[in-house]
mmCIF file with all atom_site columns, C-alpha atoms in Angstrom:
data_model
loop_
_atom_site.group_PDB
_atom_site.id
_atom_site.type_symbol
_atom_site.label_atom_id
_atom_site.label_alt_id
_atom_site.label_comp_id
_atom_site.label_asym_id
_atom_site.label_entity_id
_atom_site.label_seq_id
_atom_site.pdbx_PDB_ins_code
_atom_site.Cartn_x
_atom_site.Cartn_y
_atom_site.Cartn_z
_atom_site.occupancy
_atom_site.B_iso_or_equiv
_atom_site.pdbx_formal_charge
_atom_site.auth_seq_id
_atom_site.auth_comp_id
_atom_site.auth_asym_id
_atom_site.auth_atom_id
_atom_site.pdbx_PDB_model_num
ATOM 1   C CA . UNK A 1 1   ? -11.544 -8.916  5.538   1.00 90.00 ? 219 UNK A CA 1
ATOM 2   C CA . UNK A 1 2   ? -9.324  -8.216  8.584   1.00 92.00 ? 220 UNK A CA 1
ATOM 3   C CA . UNK A 1 3   ? -10.933 -4.805  8.986   1.00 92.00 ? 221 UNK A CA 1
ATOM 4   C CA . UNK A 1 4   ? -14.420 -6.317  8.994   1.00 94.00 ? 222 UNK A CA 1
ATOM 5   C CA . UNK A 1 5   ? -13.403 -8.919  11.574  1.00 95.00 ? 223 UNK A CA 1
ATOM 6   C CA . UNK A 1 6   ? -11.786 -6.209  13.670  1.00 94.00 ? 224 UNK A CA 1
ATOM 7   C CA . UNK A 1 7   ? -14.951 -4.112  13.596  1.00 94.00 ? 225 UNK A CA 1
ATOM 8   C CA . UNK A 1 8   ? -17.215 -7.056  14.444  1.00 94.00 ? 226 UNK A CA 1
ATOM 9   C CA . UNK A 1 9   ? -15.001 -8.098  17.336  1.00 94.00 ? 227 UNK A CA 1
ATOM 10  C CA . UNK A 1 10  ? -14.769 -4.560  18.720  1.00 94.00 ? 228 UNK A CA 1
ATOM 11  C CA . UNK A 1 11  ? -18.433 -3.634  18.332  1.00 93.00 ? 229 UNK A CA 1
ATOM 12  C CA . UNK A 1 12  ? -20.250 -6.916  18.827  1.00 94.00 ? 230 UNK A CA 1
ATOM 13  C CA . UNK A 1 13  ? -17.754 -9.222  20.621  1.00 94.00 ? 231 UNK A CA 1
ATOM 14  C CA . UNK A 1 14  ? -18.269 -11.524 17.633  1.00 95.00 ? 232 UNK A CA 1
ATOM 15  C CA . UNK A 1 15  ? -16.622 -14.856 18.486  1.00 96.00 ? 233 UNK A CA 1
ATOM 16  C CA . UNK A 1 16  ? -16.953 -16.103 14.897  1.00 96.00 ? 234 UNK A CA 1
ATOM 17  C CA . UNK A 1 17  ? -15.058 -13.061 13.603  1.00 95.00 ? 235 UNK A CA 1
ATOM 18  C CA . UNK A 1 18  ? -12.410 -13.592 16.286  1.00 96.00 ? 236 UNK A CA 1
ATOM 19  C CA . UNK A 1 19  ? -12.060 -17.252 15.330  1.00 97.00 ? 237 UNK A CA 1
ATOM 20  C CA . UNK A 1 20  ? -11.762 -16.322 11.643  1.00 96.00 ? 238 UNK A CA 1
ATOM 21  C CA . UNK A 1 21  ? -9.089  -13.705 12.444  1.00 96.00 ? 239 UNK A CA 1
ATOM 22  C CA . UNK A 1 22  ? -7.219  -16.216 14.594  1.00 97.00 ? 240 UNK A CA 1
ATOM 23  C CA . UNK A 1 23  ? -7.301  -18.949 11.955  1.00 96.00 ? 241 UNK A CA 1
ATOM 24  C CA . UNK A 1 24  ? -6.258  -16.476 9.249   1.00 95.00 ? 242 UNK A CA 1
ATOM 25  C CA . UNK A 1 25  ? -3.331  -14.906 11.138  1.00 96.00 ? 243 UNK A CA 1
ATOM 26  C CA . UNK A 1 26  ? -2.082  -17.748 13.380  1.00 96.00 ? 244 UNK A CA 1
ATOM 27  C CA . UNK A 1 27  ? 0.094   -19.589 10.809  1.00 95.00 ? 245 UNK A CA 1
ATOM 28  C CA . UNK A 1 28  ? 2.029   -16.525 9.622   1.00 93.00 ? 246 UNK A CA 1
ATOM 29  C CA . UNK A 1 29  ? 2.358   -15.039 13.110  1.00 95.00 ? 247 UNK A CA 1
ATOM 30  C CA . UNK A 1 30  ? 3.589   -18.393 14.440  1.00 94.00 ? 248 UNK A CA 1
ATOM 31  C CA . UNK A 1 31  ? 6.230   -18.617 11.699  1.00 91.00 ? 249 UNK A CA 1
ATOM 32  C CA . UNK A 1 32  ? 7.287   -15.056 12.526  1.00 91.00 ? 250 UNK A CA 1
ATOM 33  C CA . UNK A 1 33  ? 7.494   -15.853 16.260  1.00 91.00 ? 251 UNK A CA 1
ATOM 34  C CA . UNK A 1 34  ? 9.411   -19.075 15.558  1.00 89.00 ? 252 UNK A CA 1
ATOM 35  C CA . UNK A 1 35  ? 12.023  -17.030 13.688  1.00 85.00 ? 253 UNK A CA 1
ATOM 36  C CA . UNK A 1 36  ? 12.800  -15.336 17.002  1.00 83.00 ? 254 UNK A CA 1
ATOM 37  C CA . UNK A 1 37  ? 12.326  -18.180 19.450  1.00 86.00 ? 255 UNK A CA 1
ATOM 38  C CA . UNK A 1 38  ? 13.598  -21.160 17.437  1.00 85.00 ? 256 UNK A CA 1
ATOM 39  C CA . UNK A 1 39  ? 10.886  -23.196 19.166  1.00 89.00 ? 257 UNK A CA 1
ATOM 40  C CA . UNK A 1 40  ? 7.633   -23.864 17.317  1.00 92.00 ? 258 UNK A CA 1
ATOM 41  C CA . UNK A 1 41  ? 5.616   -24.666 20.457  1.00 95.00 ? 259 UNK A CA 1
ATOM 42  C CA . UNK A 1 42  ? 6.811   -21.578 22.334  1.00 93.00 ? 260 UNK A CA 1
ATOM 43  C CA . UNK A 1 43  ? 6.044   -19.503 19.237  1.00 94.00 ? 261 UNK A CA 1
ATOM 44  C CA . UNK A 1 44  ? 2.493   -20.812 19.096  1.00 96.00 ? 262 UNK A CA 1
ATOM 45  C CA . UNK A 1 45  ? 2.100   -20.131 22.826  1.00 96.00 ? 263 UNK A CA 1
ATOM 46  C CA . UNK A 1 46  ? 3.284   -16.539 22.409  1.00 96.00 ? 264 UNK A CA 1
ATOM 47  C CA . UNK A 1 47  ? 0.856   -15.970 19.541  1.00 97.00 ? 265 UNK A CA 1
ATOM 48  C CA . UNK A 1 48  ? -1.990  -17.579 21.487  1.00 97.00 ? 266 UNK A CA 1
ATOM 49  C CA . UNK A 1 49  ? -1.231  -15.219 24.386  1.00 96.00 ? 267 UNK A CA 1
ATOM 50  C CA . UNK A 1 50  ? -1.346  -12.257 22.009  1.00 97.00 ? 268 UNK A CA 1
ATOM 51  C CA . UNK A 1 51  ? -4.783  -13.349 20.803  1.00 97.00 ? 269 UNK A CA 1
ATOM 52  C CA . UNK A 1 52  ? -5.997  -13.911 24.372  1.00 96.00 ? 270 UNK A CA 1
ATOM 53  C CA . UNK A 1 53  ? -4.935  -10.367 25.241  1.00 96.00 ? 271 UNK A CA 1
ATOM 54  C CA . UNK A 1 54  ? -6.551  -9.110  22.050  1.00 96.00 ? 272 UNK A CA 1
ATOM 55  C CA . UNK A 1 55  ? -9.843  -10.729 23.024  1.00 96.00 ? 273 UNK A CA 1
ATOM 56  C CA . UNK A 1 56  ? -9.657  -9.360  26.562  1.00 96.00 ? 274 UNK A CA 1
ATOM 57  C CA . UNK A 1 57  ? -9.128  -5.849  25.164  1.00 95.00 ? 275 UNK A CA 1
ATOM 58  C CA . UNK A 1 58  ? -11.523 -6.232  22.227  1.00 94.00 ? 276 UNK A CA 1
ATOM 59  C CA . UNK A 1 59  ? -13.460 -3.085  23.079  1.00 92.00 ? 277 UNK A CA 1
ATOM 60  C CA . UNK A 1 60  ? -10.411 -0.973  22.207  1.00 92.00 ? 278 UNK A CA 1
ATOM 61  C CA . UNK A 1 61  ? -9.770  -2.750  18.880  1.00 92.00 ? 279 UNK A CA 1
ATOM 62  C CA . UNK A 1 62  ? -11.466 0.096   17.009  1.00 91.00 ? 280 UNK A CA 1
ATOM 63  C CA . UNK A 1 63  ? -8.587  2.407   17.947  1.00 93.00 ? 281 UNK A CA 1
ATOM 64  C CA . UNK A 1 64  ? -6.028  0.288   16.054  1.00 93.00 ? 282 UNK A CA 1
ATOM 65  C CA . UNK A 1 65  ? -5.384  1.620   12.537  1.00 92.00 ? 283 UNK A CA 1
ATOM 66  C CA . UNK A 1 66  ? -3.711  -1.475  11.052  1.00 93.00 ? 284 UNK A CA 1
ATOM 67  C CA . UNK A 1 67  ? -4.450  -4.657  12.978  1.00 95.00 ? 285 UNK A CA 1
ATOM 68  C CA . UNK A 1 68  ? -2.056  -6.780  10.928  1.00 94.00 ? 286 UNK A CA 1
ATOM 69  C CA . UNK A 1 69  ? 0.920   -4.534  11.727  1.00 93.00 ? 287 UNK A CA 1
ATOM 70  C CA . UNK A 1 70  ? -0.250  -4.312  15.334  1.00 95.00 ? 288 UNK A CA 1
ATOM 71  C CA . UNK A 1 71  ? -0.278  -8.119  15.618  1.00 96.00 ? 289 UNK A CA 1
ATOM 72  C CA . UNK A 1 72  ? 3.168   -8.550  14.043  1.00 94.00 ? 290 UNK A CA 1
ATOM 73  C CA . UNK A 1 73  ? 4.657   -5.833  16.266  1.00 93.00 ? 291 UNK A CA 1
ATOM 74  C CA . UNK A 1 74  ? 2.978   -7.395  19.312  1.00 95.00 ? 292 UNK A CA 1
ATOM 75  C CA . UNK A 1 75  ? 4.426   -10.789 18.447  1.00 94.00 ? 293 UNK A CA 1
ATOM 76  C CA . UNK A 1 76  ? 7.885   -9.283  17.951  1.00 91.00 ? 294 UNK A CA 1
ATOM 77  C CA . UNK A 1 77  ? 7.715   -7.520  21.312  1.00 92.00 ? 295 UNK A CA 1
ATOM 78  C CA . UNK A 1 78  ? 6.330   -10.584 23.089  1.00 94.00 ? 296 UNK A CA 1
ATOM 79  C CA . UNK A 1 79  ? 9.099   -12.754 21.641  1.00 89.00 ? 297 UNK A CA 1
ATOM 80  C CA . UNK A 1 80  ? 11.770  -10.318 22.768  1.00 86.00 ? 298 UNK A CA 1
ATOM 81  C CA . UNK A 1 81  ? 10.233  -10.219 26.248  1.00 89.00 ? 299 UNK A CA 1
ATOM 82  C CA . UNK A 1 82  ? 10.056  -14.009 26.324  1.00 90.00 ? 300 UNK A CA 1
ATOM 83  C CA . UNK A 1 83  ? 13.725  -14.299 25.383  1.00 86.00 ? 301 UNK A CA 1
ATOM 84  C CA . UNK A 1 84  ? 14.781  -11.712 27.952  1.00 83.00 ? 302 UNK A CA 1
ATOM 85  C CA . UNK A 1 85  ? 12.822  -13.478 30.696  1.00 84.00 ? 303 UNK A CA 1
ATOM 86  C CA . UNK A 1 86  ? 14.530  -16.722 29.784  1.00 80.00 ? 304 UNK A CA 1
ATOM 87  C CA . UNK A 1 87  ? 17.938  -14.978 29.834  1.00 68.00 ? 305 UNK A CA 1
ATOM 88  C CA . UNK A 1 88  ? 18.687  -16.519 26.476  1.00 53.00 ? 306 UNK A CA 1
ATOM 89  C CA . UNK A 1 89  ? 19.592  -13.242 24.810  1.00 48.00 ? 307 UNK A CA 1
ATOM 90  C CA . UNK A 1 90  ? 19.571  -9.635  25.923  1.00 44.00 ? 308 UNK A CA 1
ATOM 91  C CA . UNK A 1 91  ? 19.028  -8.148  22.469  1.00 48.00 ? 309 UNK A CA 1
ATOM 92  C CA . UNK A 1 92  ? 17.855  -9.424  19.132  1.00 47.00 ? 310 UNK A CA 1
ATOM 93  C CA . UNK A 1 93  ? 20.074  -9.672  16.060  1.00 50.00 ? 311 UNK A CA 1
ATOM 94  C CA . UNK A 1 94  ? 18.825  -10.292 12.518  1.00 51.00 ? 312 UNK A CA 1
ATOM 95  C CA . UNK A 1 95  ? 21.291  -13.132 12.034  1.00 48.00 ? 313 UNK A CA 1
ATOM 96  C CA . UNK A 1 96  ? 19.310  -15.197 14.523  1.00 49.00 ? 314 UNK A CA 1
ATOM 97  C CA . UNK A 1 97  ? 16.134  -15.075 12.411  1.00 50.00 ? 315 UNK A CA 1
ATOM 98  C CA . UNK A 1 98  ? 14.955  -17.721 10.003  1.00 49.00 ? 316 UNK A CA 1
ATOM 99  C CA . UNK A 1 99  ? 11.375  -17.595 8.766   1.00 46.00 ? 317 UNK A CA 1
ATOM 100 C CA . UNK A 1 100 ? 10.254  -20.680 6.849   1.00 48.00 ? 318 UNK A CA 1
ATOM 101 C CA . UNK A 1 101 ? 8.788   -20.538 3.368   1.00 45.00 ? 319 UNK A CA 1
ATOM 102 C CA . UNK A 1 102 ? 5.184   -21.600 2.939   1.00 46.00 ? 320 UNK A CA 1
ATOM 103 C CA . UNK A 1 103 ? 4.654   -24.582 0.703   1.00 48.00 ? 321 UNK A CA 1
ATOM 104 C CA . UNK A 1 104 ? 3.628   -23.650 -2.827  1.00 48.00 ? 322 UNK A CA 1
ATOM 105 C CA . UNK A 1 105 ? 2.733   -27.156 -3.985  1.00 48.00 ? 323 UNK A CA 1
ATOM 106 C CA . UNK A 1 106 ? -0.977  -27.848 -4.263  1.00 55.00 ? 324 UNK A CA 1
ATOM 107 C CA . UNK A 1 107 ? -2.309  -31.406 -4.031  1.00 59.00 ? 325 UNK A CA 1
ATOM 108 C CA . UNK A 1 108 ? -4.679  -30.788 -6.971  1.00 64.00 ? 326 UNK A CA 1
ATOM 109 C CA . UNK A 1 109 ? -1.782  -30.154 -9.393  1.00 60.00 ? 327 UNK A CA 1
ATOM 110 C CA . UNK A 1 110 ? -0.740  -32.685 -12.014 1.00 69.00 ? 328 UNK A CA 1
ATOM 111 C CA . UNK A 1 111 ? 2.256   -34.748 -10.751 1.00 72.00 ? 329 UNK A CA 1
ATOM 112 C CA . UNK A 1 112 ? 4.555   -33.284 -13.414 1.00 71.00 ? 330 UNK A CA 1
ATOM 113 C CA . UNK A 1 113 ? 3.559   -29.756 -12.419 1.00 69.00 ? 331 UNK A CA 1
ATOM 114 C CA . UNK A 1 114 ? 4.087   -30.676 -8.745  1.00 68.00 ? 332 UNK A CA 1
ATOM 115 C CA . UNK A 1 115 ? 7.628   -31.820 -9.569  1.00 71.00 ? 333 UNK A CA 1
ATOM 116 C CA . UNK A 1 116 ? 8.398   -28.616 -11.483 1.00 69.00 ? 334 UNK A CA 1
ATOM 117 C CA . UNK A 1 117 ? 6.896   -26.501 -8.702  1.00 72.00 ? 335 UNK A CA 1
ATOM 118 C CA . UNK A 1 118 ? 8.843   -28.449 -6.064  1.00 76.00 ? 336 UNK A CA 1
ATOM 119 C CA . UNK A 1 119 ? 12.127  -28.026 -7.965  1.00 80.00 ? 337 UNK A CA 1
ATOM 120 C CA . UNK A 1 120 ? 11.518  -24.313 -8.472  1.00 79.00 ? 338 UNK A CA 1
ATOM 121 C CA . UNK A 1 121 ? 10.467  -23.882 -4.836  1.00 79.00 ? 339 UNK A CA 1
ATOM 122 C CA . UNK A 1 122 ? 13.645  -25.621 -3.691  1.00 84.00 ? 340 UNK A CA 1
ATOM 123 C CA . UNK A 1 123 ? 15.749  -23.420 -5.988  1.00 84.00 ? 341 UNK A CA 1
ATOM 124 C CA . UNK A 1 124 ? 14.056  -20.272 -4.664  1.00 84.00 ? 342 UNK A CA 1
ATOM 125 C CA . UNK A 1 125 ? 14.419  -21.482 -1.066  1.00 84.00 ? 343 UNK A CA 1
ATOM 126 C CA . UNK A 1 126 ? 18.114  -22.111 -1.592  1.00 88.00 ? 344 UNK A CA 1
ATOM 127 C CA . UNK A 1 127 ? 18.516  -18.662 -3.151  1.00 89.00 ? 345 UNK A CA 1
ATOM 128 C CA . UNK A 1 128 ? 16.603  -17.019 -0.292  1.00 88.00 ? 346 UNK A CA 1
ATOM 129 C CA . UNK A 1 129 ? 18.754  -18.852 2.269   1.00 87.00 ? 347 UNK A CA 1
ATOM 130 C CA . UNK A 1 130 ? 21.851  -17.343 0.649   1.00 90.00 ? 348 UNK A CA 1
ATOM 131 C CA . UNK A 1 131 ? 20.541  -13.797 1.125   1.00 90.00 ? 349 UNK A CA 1
ATOM 132 C CA . UNK A 1 132 ? 21.984  -11.653 3.914   1.00 90.00 ? 350 UNK A CA 1
ATOM 133 C CA . UNK A 1 133 ? 19.920  -12.169 7.055   1.00 84.00 ? 351 UNK A CA 1
ATOM 134 C CA . UNK A 1 134 ? 18.193  -8.782  7.173   1.00 87.00 ? 352 UNK A CA 1
ATOM 135 C CA . UNK A 1 135 ? 17.478  -8.957  3.450   1.00 91.00 ? 353 UNK A CA 1
ATOM 136 C CA . UNK A 1 136 ? 16.060  -12.481 3.843   1.00 88.00 ? 354 UNK A CA 1
ATOM 137 C CA . UNK A 1 137 ? 13.704  -11.420 6.652   1.00 87.00 ? 355 UNK A CA 1
ATOM 138 C CA . UNK A 1 138 ? 12.427  -8.415  4.704   1.00 92.00 ? 356 UNK A CA 1
ATOM 139 C CA . UNK A 1 139 ? 11.933  -10.526 1.574   1.00 92.00 ? 357 UNK A CA 1
ATOM 140 C CA . UNK A 1 140 ? 9.953   -13.153 3.458   1.00 87.00 ? 358 UNK A CA 1
ATOM 141 C CA . UNK A 1 141 ? 7.727   -10.642 5.189   1.00 91.00 ? 359 UNK A CA 1
ATOM 142 C CA . UNK A 1 142 ? 7.009   -8.895  1.888   1.00 92.00 ? 360 UNK A CA 1
ATOM 143 C CA . UNK A 1 143 ? 6.575   -11.862 -0.428  1.00 88.00 ? 361 UNK A CA 1
ATOM 144 C CA . UNK A 1 144 ? 5.456   -14.713 1.780   1.00 83.00 ? 362 UNK A CA 1
ATOM 145 C CA . UNK A 1 145 ? 3.473   -12.871 4.414   1.00 85.00 ? 363 UNK A CA 1
ATOM 146 C CA . UNK A 1 146 ? 2.230   -10.321 1.836   1.00 87.00 ? 364 UNK A CA 1
ATOM 147 C CA . UNK A 1 147 ? 2.995   -7.306  4.021   1.00 91.00 ? 365 UNK A CA 1
ATOM 148 C CA . UNK A 1 148 ? 3.418   -3.873  2.467   1.00 92.00 ? 366 UNK A CA 1
ATOM 149 C CA . UNK A 1 149 ? 6.748   -2.092  2.808   1.00 94.00 ? 367 UNK A CA 1
ATOM 150 C CA . UNK A 1 150 ? 5.220   0.456   5.169   1.00 93.00 ? 368 UNK A CA 1
ATOM 151 C CA . UNK A 1 151 ? 3.947   -2.366  7.382   1.00 92.00 ? 369 UNK A CA 1
ATOM 152 C CA . UNK A 1 152 ? 7.327   -4.098  7.419   1.00 93.00 ? 370 UNK A CA 1
ATOM 153 C CA . UNK A 1 153 ? 8.999   -0.798  8.298   1.00 92.00 ? 371 UNK A CA 1
ATOM 154 C CA . UNK A 1 154 ? 6.666   -0.429  11.278  1.00 91.00 ? 372 UNK A CA 1
ATOM 155 C CA . UNK A 1 155 ? 7.212   -4.023  12.403  1.00 90.00 ? 373 UNK A CA 1
ATOM 156 C CA . UNK A 1 156 ? 11.017  -4.011  12.099  1.00 89.00 ? 374 UNK A CA 1
ATOM 157 C CA . UNK A 1 157 ? 11.492  -0.362  13.039  1.00 89.00 ? 375 UNK A CA 1
ATOM 158 C CA . UNK A 1 158 ? 13.407  0.536   9.857   1.00 93.00 ? 376 UNK A CA 1
ATOM 159 C CA . UNK A 1 159 ? 12.766  2.928   6.981   1.00 94.00 ? 377 UNK A CA 1
ATOM 160 C CA . UNK A 1 160 ? 10.750  2.129   3.871   1.00 95.00 ? 378 UNK A CA 1
ATOM 161 C CA . UNK A 1 161 ? 13.785  3.094   1.765   1.00 96.00 ? 379 UNK A CA 1
ATOM 162 C CA . UNK A 1 162 ? 15.826  0.401   3.516   1.00 95.00 ? 380 UNK A CA 1
ATOM 163 C CA . UNK A 1 163 ? 13.143  -2.136  2.691   1.00 94.00 ? 381 UNK A CA 1
ATOM 164 C CA . UNK A 1 164 ? 13.038  -0.989  -0.917  1.00 93.00 ? 382 UNK A CA 1
ATOM 165 C CA . UNK A 1 165 ? 16.805  -1.352  -1.329  1.00 94.00 ? 383 UNK A CA 1
ATOM 166 C CA . UNK A 1 166 ? 16.862  -4.715  0.478   1.00 94.00 ? 384 UNK A CA 1
ATOM 167 C CA . UNK A 1 167 ? 14.096  -6.030  -1.786  1.00 94.00 ? 385 UNK A CA 1
ATOM 168 C CA . UNK A 1 168 ? 16.028  -4.915  -4.869  1.00 93.00 ? 386 UNK A CA 1
ATOM 169 C CA . UNK A 1 169 ? 19.074  -6.800  -3.584  1.00 94.00 ? 387 UNK A CA 1
ATOM 170 C CA . UNK A 1 170 ? 16.927  -9.859  -2.855  1.00 93.00 ? 388 UNK A CA 1
ATOM 171 C CA . UNK A 1 171 ? 15.343  -9.934  -6.314  1.00 91.00 ? 389 UNK A CA 1
ATOM 172 C CA . UNK A 1 172 ? 18.677  -9.483  -8.041  1.00 92.00 ? 390 UNK A CA 1
ATOM 173 C CA . UNK A 1 173 ? 20.376  -12.272 -6.085  1.00 92.00 ? 391 UNK A CA 1
ATOM 174 C CA . UNK A 1 174 ? 17.438  -14.674 -6.331  1.00 90.00 ? 392 UNK A CA 1
ATOM 175 C CA . UNK A 1 175 ? 17.195  -14.107 -10.071 1.00 89.00 ? 393 UNK A CA 1
ATOM 176 C CA . UNK A 1 176 ? 20.920  -14.789 -10.464 1.00 88.00 ? 394 UNK A CA 1
ATOM 177 C CA . UNK A 1 177 ? 20.608  -17.980 -8.424  1.00 86.00 ? 395 UNK A CA 1
ATOM 178 C CA . UNK A 1 178 ? 17.595  -19.438 -10.231 1.00 85.00 ? 396 UNK A CA 1
ATOM 179 C CA . UNK A 1 179 ? 18.417  -18.254 -13.748 1.00 81.00 ? 397 UNK A CA 1
ATOM 180 C CA . UNK A 1 180 ? 19.679  -21.729 -14.638 1.00 74.00 ? 398 UNK A CA 1
ATOM 181 C CA . UNK A 1 181 ? 16.237  -23.204 -13.806 1.00 66.00 ? 399 UNK A CA 1
ATOM 182 C CA . UNK A 1 182 ? 14.387  -20.816 -16.078 1.00 67.00 ? 400 UNK A CA 1
ATOM 183 C CA . UNK A 1 183 ? 13.641  -21.701 -19.685 1.00 60.00 ? 401 UNK A CA 1
ATOM 184 C CA . UNK A 1 184 ? 15.503  -19.344 -21.947 1.00 51.00 ? 402 UNK A CA 1
#
């Protein structure tokens, strides 16, 4: 899907493909940017700027191997630049990040199922919040943003082995925290 949009944008300047890519990626990229900036509007502005630049350089899109990783890395770099320009911080620390969980409750669910889903979501959210900061960020990128370990490694500039071990820690701690909510 992303690859097809990328090709159509690069080859044909397809505005519909660009719009589809934007609508598909904007929510997750905005959450990621907000984890750095702590300002939802500034995060959306940074992501919009990234997409404007992407459109302006659309002819070179074919040279990008993994557009999703490219976009996340671009957002990370743009956020760091934004923060440096604002003299708010001179470097980024993981303990400043906080990516929000996407809602899992669907309006078409039965009310009882919505309540169970809400309770479980809240239990998982609480467990995720208790994770060490770096572990929490990696978990959210992998599970909520559906990024592969290799992609996360490229975005955060860490090794795949680190991601693997952090995910193991995350699963173990989350399971321990929500075990009381599970039917035995």
